């Protein structure tokens, strides 16, 4: 590795050590997109990433990230094998998995208390990580690992304590917005499902029977089942099924 690159990564890591209490072994949370890119570029994560970060690491993933890759089918079997090699950290979604990006983001909480470094090629997740204070972002640029420079919001937060508080508040608001956005989306999905219910014409003959309540229950069950499945975001599919990325 070129000395310039080494100095850069050293500087960024020191920033997180001094301002946010990061310590070795650094905990790296990986998702399937990162493993997929590593496989395509013949990057051995367990060898190259510790060498790049010049330190002790714990390479980790979550059950949700694994389930997402499993759902994507046999084409991604190679990346799945790599992902499964890493220890799985509890994410709180056991039994009710969510998409990997949402899962990893939830692992960070408001202030990234576990000092995770996020390793992903998922652009949406990358942007969400940049909007959080004190979360280093790692990705592959071709064969080359890159620890991105601390995001603007992170640098702002460290400038003064008072400002830091404001930024944390802003973070919380952003988080609430995001959450309410997600709630809206889910409500819409549920509404759609209800519209798709049994054809009213076919139910004409069955007049006021207790079956009405039964129907409602059935619908709720359907909705529940639907929501248990993970929907892979389109942009993630694009990353994963586009070999050039
Ligand atoms: Zn999870």
GROMACS .gro file of C-alpha atoms and ligand atoms in nm:
model
  246
    1UNK     CA    1   0.000   0.000   0.000
    2UNK     CA    2   0.122   0.346  -0.084
    3UNK     CA    3   0.242   0.554   0.210
    4UNK     CA    4  -0.004   0.834   0.127
    5UNK     CA    5  -0.298   0.599   0.156
    6UNK     CA    6  -0.165   0.460   0.482
    7UNK     CA    7  -0.129   0.811   0.626
    8UNK     CA    8  -0.482   0.899   0.523
    9UNK     CA    9  -0.645   0.599   0.682
   10UNK     CA   10  -0.433   0.650   0.993
   11UNK     CA   11  -0.550   1.010   1.015
   12UNK     CA   12  -0.917   0.916   0.976
   13UNK     CA   13  -0.894   0.638   1.233
   14UNK     CA   14  -0.720   0.870   1.478
   15UNK     CA   15  -1.002   1.117   1.435
   16UNK     CA   16  -1.252   0.852   1.547
   17UNK     CA   17  -1.022   0.734   1.827
   18UNK     CA   18  -0.977   1.085   1.966
   19UNK     CA   19  -1.330   1.214   1.921
   20UNK     CA   20  -1.553   0.911   1.956
   21UNK     CA   21  -1.356   0.665   2.164
   22UNK     CA   22  -1.290   0.404   1.895
   23UNK     CA   23  -1.050   0.134   2.009
   24UNK     CA   24  -0.894  -0.181   1.871
   25UNK     CA   25  -1.019  -0.431   1.788
   26UNK     CA   26  -1.232  -0.221   1.553
   27UNK     CA   27  -1.573  -0.373   1.493
   28UNK     CA   28  -1.661  -0.384   1.124
   29UNK     CA   29  -2.022  -0.459   1.031
   30UNK     CA   30  -2.035  -0.608   0.682
   31UNK     CA   31  -2.327  -0.665   0.452
   32UNK     CA   32  -2.376  -0.883   0.145
   33UNK     CA   33  -2.302  -0.605  -0.103
   34UNK     CA   34  -1.953  -0.566   0.043
   35UNK     CA   35  -1.886  -0.940   0.026
   36UNK     CA   36  -2.019  -0.949  -0.329
   37UNK     CA   37  -1.784  -0.670  -0.438
   38UNK     CA   38  -1.494  -0.836  -0.257
   39UNK     CA   39  -1.561  -1.162  -0.437
   40UNK     CA   40  -1.588  -0.995  -0.778
   41UNK     CA   41  -1.266  -0.803  -0.724
   42UNK     CA   42  -1.085  -1.099  -0.567
   43UNK     CA   43  -1.035  -0.913  -0.241
   44UNK     CA   44  -0.983  -1.136   0.062
   45UNK     CA   45  -1.166  -0.940   0.331
   46UNK     CA   46  -1.004  -1.116   0.627
   47UNK     CA   47  -0.654  -1.045   0.487
   48UNK     CA   48  -0.686  -0.711   0.314
   49UNK     CA   49  -0.904  -0.510   0.549
   50UNK     CA   50  -0.688  -0.557   0.864
   51UNK     CA   51  -0.381  -0.475   0.656
   52UNK     CA   52  -0.548  -0.162   0.524
   53UNK     CA   53  -0.667  -0.044   0.866
   54UNK     CA   54  -0.337  -0.144   1.029
   55UNK     CA   55  -0.503  -0.290   1.334
   56UNK     CA   56  -0.693  -0.564   1.509
   57UNK     CA   57  -1.043  -0.610   1.374
   58UNK     CA   58  -1.360  -0.797   1.445
   59UNK     CA   59  -1.539  -0.861   1.117
   60UNK     CA   60  -1.907  -0.909   1.189
   61UNK     CA   61  -2.244  -0.934   1.024
   62UNK     CA   62  -2.609  -0.983   1.123
   63UNK     CA   63  -2.870  -1.251   1.069
   64UNK     CA   64  -3.076  -1.004   0.862
   65UNK     CA   65  -2.785  -0.947   0.622
   66UNK     CA   66  -2.747  -1.323   0.578
   67UNK     CA   67  -3.120  -1.377   0.525
   68UNK     CA   68  -3.128  -1.100   0.266
   69UNK     CA   69  -2.851  -1.271   0.068
   70UNK     CA   70  -3.022  -1.608   0.100
   71UNK     CA   71  -3.340  -1.455  -0.041
   72UNK     CA   72  -3.152  -1.325  -0.342
   73UNK     CA   73  -3.096  -1.676  -0.469
   74UNK     CA   74  -2.816  -1.902  -0.594
   75UNK     CA   75  -2.649  -1.637  -0.813
   76UNK     CA   76  -2.513  -1.480  -0.496
   77UNK     CA   77  -2.413  -1.805  -0.332
   78UNK     CA   78  -2.044  -1.714  -0.339
   79UNK     CA   79  -2.097  -1.387  -0.157
   80UNK     CA   80  -2.326  -1.564   0.088
   81UNK     CA   81  -2.053  -1.818   0.169
   82UNK     CA   82  -1.814  -1.531   0.247
   83UNK     CA   83  -2.070  -1.343   0.455
   84UNK     CA   84  -2.150  -1.653   0.658
   85UNK     CA   85  -1.786  -1.690   0.760
   86UNK     CA   86  -1.812  -1.390   0.989
   87UNK     CA   87  -1.955  -1.398   1.341
   88UNK     CA   88  -2.315  -1.283   1.368
   89UNK     CA   89  -2.394  -1.000   1.607
   90UNK     CA   90  -2.741  -0.992   1.763
   91UNK     CA   91  -2.945  -0.722   1.593
   92UNK     CA   92  -3.279  -0.750   1.772
   93UNK     CA   93  -3.466  -0.868   1.461
   94UNK     CA   94  -3.445  -1.237   1.545
   95UNK     CA   95  -3.755  -1.406   1.405
   96UNK     CA   96  -3.864  -1.093   1.219
   97UNK     CA   97  -3.584  -1.005   0.979
   98UNK     CA   98  -3.560  -0.669   0.804
   99UNK     CA   99  -3.356  -0.561   0.501
  100UNK     CA  100  -2.984  -0.550   0.568
  101UNK     CA  101  -2.956  -0.174   0.525
  102UNK     CA  102  -3.227  -0.108   0.784
  103UNK     CA  103  -3.075  -0.368   1.015
  104UNK     CA  104  -2.723  -0.227   1.004
  105UNK     CA  105  -2.853   0.124   1.051
  106UNK     CA  106  -3.050   0.017   1.357
  107UNK     CA  107  -2.731  -0.130   1.503
  108UNK     CA  108  -2.584   0.221   1.513
  109UNK     CA  109  -2.856   0.370   1.730
  110UNK     CA  110  -2.828   0.743   1.781
  111UNK     CA  111  -2.463   0.766   1.879
  112UNK     CA  112  -2.304   0.441   1.759
  113UNK     CA  113  -2.223   0.326   2.114
  114UNK     CA  114  -2.054   0.006   1.996
  115UNK     CA  115  -1.820   0.199   1.767
  116UNK     CA  116  -1.910   0.007   1.456
  117UNK     CA  117  -1.751   0.073   1.121
  118UNK     CA  118  -1.999   0.003   0.841
  119UNK     CA  119  -1.867  -0.183   0.536
  120UNK     CA  120  -2.111  -0.164   0.246
  121UNK     CA  121  -2.145  -0.091  -0.124
  122UNK     CA  122  -2.514  -0.004  -0.079
  123UNK     CA  123  -2.532   0.362  -0.177
  124UNK     CA  124  -2.845   0.437   0.023
  125UNK     CA  125  -2.697   0.283   0.334
  126UNK     CA  126  -2.373   0.474   0.270
  127UNK     CA  127  -2.569   0.800   0.259
  128UNK     CA  128  -2.756   0.715   0.575
  129UNK     CA  129  -2.426   0.638   0.748
  130UNK     CA  130  -2.284   0.973   0.632
  131UNK     CA  131  -2.582   1.141   0.796
  132UNK     CA  132  -2.500   0.991   1.131
  133UNK     CA  133  -2.244   1.130   1.370
  134UNK     CA  134  -1.935   0.924   1.436
  135UNK     CA  135  -1.980   0.627   1.204
  136UNK     CA  136  -1.683   0.542   0.980
  137UNK     CA  137  -1.772   0.414   0.635
  138UNK     CA  138  -1.570   0.151   0.453
  139UNK     CA  139  -1.620   0.040   0.094
  140UNK     CA  140  -1.432  -0.106  -0.197
  141UNK     CA  141  -1.328   0.105  -0.492
  142UNK     CA  142  -1.252  -0.175  -0.731
  143UNK     CA  143  -0.989  -0.378  -0.549
  144UNK     CA  144  -0.901  -0.091  -0.318
  145UNK     CA  145  -1.053  -0.058   0.028
  146UNK     CA  146  -1.145   0.299   0.120
  147UNK     CA  147  -1.216   0.431   0.467
  148UNK     CA  148  -1.403   0.746   0.382
  149UNK     CA  149  -1.304   1.071   0.546
  150UNK     CA  150  -1.535   1.165   0.837
  151UNK     CA  151  -1.863   1.309   0.707
  152UNK     CA  152  -1.939   1.681   0.735
  153UNK     CA  153  -2.198   1.625   1.003
  154UNK     CA  154  -1.944   1.424   1.204
  155UNK     CA  155  -1.679   1.696   1.178
  156UNK     CA  156  -1.935   1.964   1.270
  157UNK     CA  157  -2.035   1.766   1.577
  158UNK     CA  158  -1.678   1.762   1.705
  159UNK     CA  159  -1.614   2.134   1.654
  160UNK     CA  160  -1.783   2.242   1.973
  161UNK     CA  161  -1.975   2.061   2.239
  162UNK     CA  162  -2.271   2.293   2.212
  163UNK     CA  163  -2.290   2.245   1.840
  164UNK     CA  164  -2.246   1.877   1.893
  165UNK     CA  165  -2.562   1.868   2.099
  166UNK     CA  166  -2.754   2.048   1.828
  167UNK     CA  167  -2.635   1.803   1.572
  168UNK     CA  168  -2.738   1.513   1.790
  169UNK     CA  169  -3.081   1.669   1.822
  170UNK     CA  170  -3.097   1.713   1.448
  171UNK     CA  171  -2.996   1.350   1.410
  172UNK     CA  172  -3.283   1.244   1.632
  173UNK     CA  173  -3.529   1.447   1.427
  174UNK     CA  174  -3.396   1.296   1.106
  175UNK     CA  175  -3.432   0.954   1.258
  176UNK     CA  176  -3.790   1.022   1.362
  177UNK     CA  177  -3.867   1.148   1.013
  178UNK     CA  178  -3.720   0.835   0.865
  179UNK     CA  179  -3.915   0.618   1.102
  180UNK     CA  180  -4.241   0.797   1.034
  181UNK     CA  181  -4.167   0.766   0.663
  182UNK     CA  182  -4.127   0.394   0.702
  183UNK     CA  183  -4.446   0.369   0.903
  184UNK     CA  184  -4.628   0.552   0.621
  185UNK     CA  185  -4.492   0.313   0.362
  186UNK     CA  186  -4.596   0.012   0.567
  187UNK     CA  187  -4.945   0.155   0.622
  188UNK     CA  188  -4.980   0.203   0.247
  189UNK     CA  189  -4.879  -0.156   0.189
  190UNK     CA  190  -5.139  -0.278   0.438
  191UNK     CA  191  -5.410  -0.063   0.274
  192UNK     CA  192  -5.321  -0.201  -0.069
  193UNK     CA  193  -5.347  -0.556   0.062
  194UNK     CA  194  -5.694  -0.491   0.197
  195UNK     CA  195  -5.809  -0.364  -0.143
  196UNK     CA  196  -5.681  -0.684  -0.298
  197UNK     CA  197  -5.908  -0.887  -0.066
  198UNK     CA  198  -6.172  -1.129  -0.189
  199UNK     CA  199  -6.377  -1.017  -0.484
  200UNK     CA  200  -6.697  -0.869  -0.332
  201UNK     CA  201  -6.902  -1.019  -0.619
  202UNK     CA  202  -6.796  -1.371  -0.532
  203UNK     CA  203  -6.898  -1.315  -0.170
  204UNK     CA  204  -7.245  -1.186  -0.260
  205UNK     CA  205  -7.440  -1.497  -0.164
  206UNK     CA  206  -7.279  -1.533   0.175
  207UNK     CA  207  -7.482  -1.268   0.350
  208UNK     CA  208  -7.436  -1.144   0.703
  209UNK     CA  209  -7.258  -1.444   0.849
  210UNK     CA  210  -6.987  -1.446   1.115
  211UNK     CA  211  -6.762  -1.511   0.817
  212UNK     CA  212  -6.714  -1.138   0.783
  213UNK     CA  213  -6.501  -1.131   1.093
  214UNK     CA  214  -6.325  -1.441   0.966
  215UNK     CA  215  -6.236  -1.263   0.647
  216UNK     CA  216  -6.083  -0.976   0.833
  217UNK     CA  217  -5.871  -1.212   1.037
  218UNK     CA  218  -5.759  -1.389   0.722
  219UNK     CA  219  -5.662  -1.060   0.564
  220UNK     CA  220  -5.461  -0.960   0.867
  221UNK     CA  221  -5.286  -1.295   0.855
  222UNK     CA  222  -5.204  -1.241   0.489
  223UNK     CA  223  -5.067  -0.898   0.563
  224UNK     CA  224  -4.862  -1.034   0.850
  225UNK     CA  225  -4.716  -1.309   0.632
  226UNK     CA  226  -4.642  -1.060   0.359
  227UNK     CA  227  -4.457  -0.834   0.601
  228UNK     CA  228  -4.244  -1.113   0.739
  229UNK     CA  229  -4.079  -1.154   0.400
  230UNK     CA  230  -3.792  -0.925   0.318
  231UNK     CA  231  -3.830  -0.699   0.021
  232UNK     CA  232  -3.493  -0.629  -0.131
  233UNK     CA  233  -3.465  -0.265  -0.236
  234UNK     CA  234  -3.427  -0.220  -0.612
  235UNK     CA  235  -3.096  -0.033  -0.581
  236UNK     CA  236  -2.948  -0.321  -0.379
  237UNK     CA  237  -3.056  -0.565  -0.649
  238UNK     CA  238  -2.887  -0.340  -0.905
  239UNK     CA  239  -2.562  -0.347  -0.709
  240UNK     CA  240  -2.577  -0.719  -0.659
  241UNK     CA  241  -2.676  -0.822  -1.006
  242UNK     CA  242  -2.449  -0.579  -1.188
  243UNK     CA  243  -2.108  -0.741  -1.206
  244UNK     CA  244  -1.932  -0.418  -1.309
  245UNK     CA  245  -2.001  -0.249  -0.980
  246LIG    ZN1  246  -3.136  -0.741   1.197
   0.00000   0.00000   0.00000
